[in-house]
XYZ file of C-alpha atoms in Angstrom:
85
model
C 76.387 168.503 172.192
C 74.514 166.159 170.796
C 72.015 165.507 174.087
C 71.657 168.936 174.319
C 70.494 169.744 171.051
C 68.160 166.687 171.512
C 66.615 167.754 174.784
C 65.843 171.905 173.143
C 64.198 170.290 170.724
C 61.378 168.798 173.368
C 61.596 171.316 175.196
C 60.165 173.728 172.095
C 58.109 170.538 171.647
C 56.623 169.904 174.939
C 55.997 174.326 174.680
C 54.410 174.361 171.219
C 52.537 171.886 171.943
C 51.259 173.501 175.188
C 51.255 176.916 174.027
C 48.798 175.216 171.832
C 46.861 174.092 174.160
C 46.104 177.393 175.712
C 45.595 178.338 172.297
C 42.940 175.939 172.062
C 41.421 176.545 176.244
C 41.006 180.411 174.562
C 39.581 179.972 171.337
C 36.721 177.644 172.706
C 36.029 180.239 175.657
C 36.221 182.966 173.255
C 33.031 181.388 171.185
C 30.851 180.412 173.949
C 30.513 183.655 175.746
C 29.878 184.663 172.021
C 27.239 182.206 171.814
C 25.666 182.677 175.426
C 25.788 186.625 175.121
C 24.459 186.426 171.708
C 21.619 184.833 173.244
C 20.606 185.875 176.029
C 20.242 189.208 174.607
C 18.774 187.856 171.238
C 16.418 184.969 173.150
C 17.297 182.622 170.302
C 17.667 179.709 173.275
C 20.815 177.409 172.269
C 20.605 178.454 168.586
C 23.884 180.719 169.180
C 25.583 178.595 171.262
C 26.033 175.673 169.286
C 26.866 177.551 166.101
C 29.748 179.030 167.770
C 30.291 176.117 169.338
C 30.965 175.158 165.338
C 32.785 177.773 165.167
C 35.310 176.962 167.405
C 35.452 173.611 166.730
C 36.701 174.722 162.918
C 39.096 177.469 164.395
C 40.693 175.086 166.506
C 41.063 172.013 163.709
C 42.162 175.485 161.890
C 45.538 175.321 164.268
C 46.194 172.676 164.092
C 46.268 171.720 160.231
C 48.707 175.199 160.177
C 51.454 173.810 163.254
C 50.570 170.837 161.220
C 52.091 172.779 158.203
C 54.606 173.735 160.198
C 55.686 171.632 161.002
C 56.045 170.007 157.256
C 57.918 172.706 156.320
C 60.826 172.779 159.440
C 61.624 169.103 158.699
C 61.518 169.534 154.424
C 63.814 173.181 155.255
C 65.931 172.439 158.156
C 68.558 175.285 159.600
C 72.623 174.973 158.014
C 74.405 176.802 160.630
C 76.664 179.554 158.615
C 80.093 181.012 160.543
C 80.552 184.547 158.904
C 84.257 185.406 159.417
């Protein structure tokens, strides 16, 4: 029983990491598209792209921070199984 629980936990952690990676990629692409469109439309050089890269880095840092906070909350308060009769 314990082995299967560990396997499930390991798979969930893998899926969370994969989900965070996909989210990071989407955030980076989103900000780069906005920056490039703004630069090409207004002709500002690379200023908007550089700002958007900075915003992507900030967004990724916030995502990582949120995930670490969720992990801490899960460790502090493990869910207990309750039996209802």
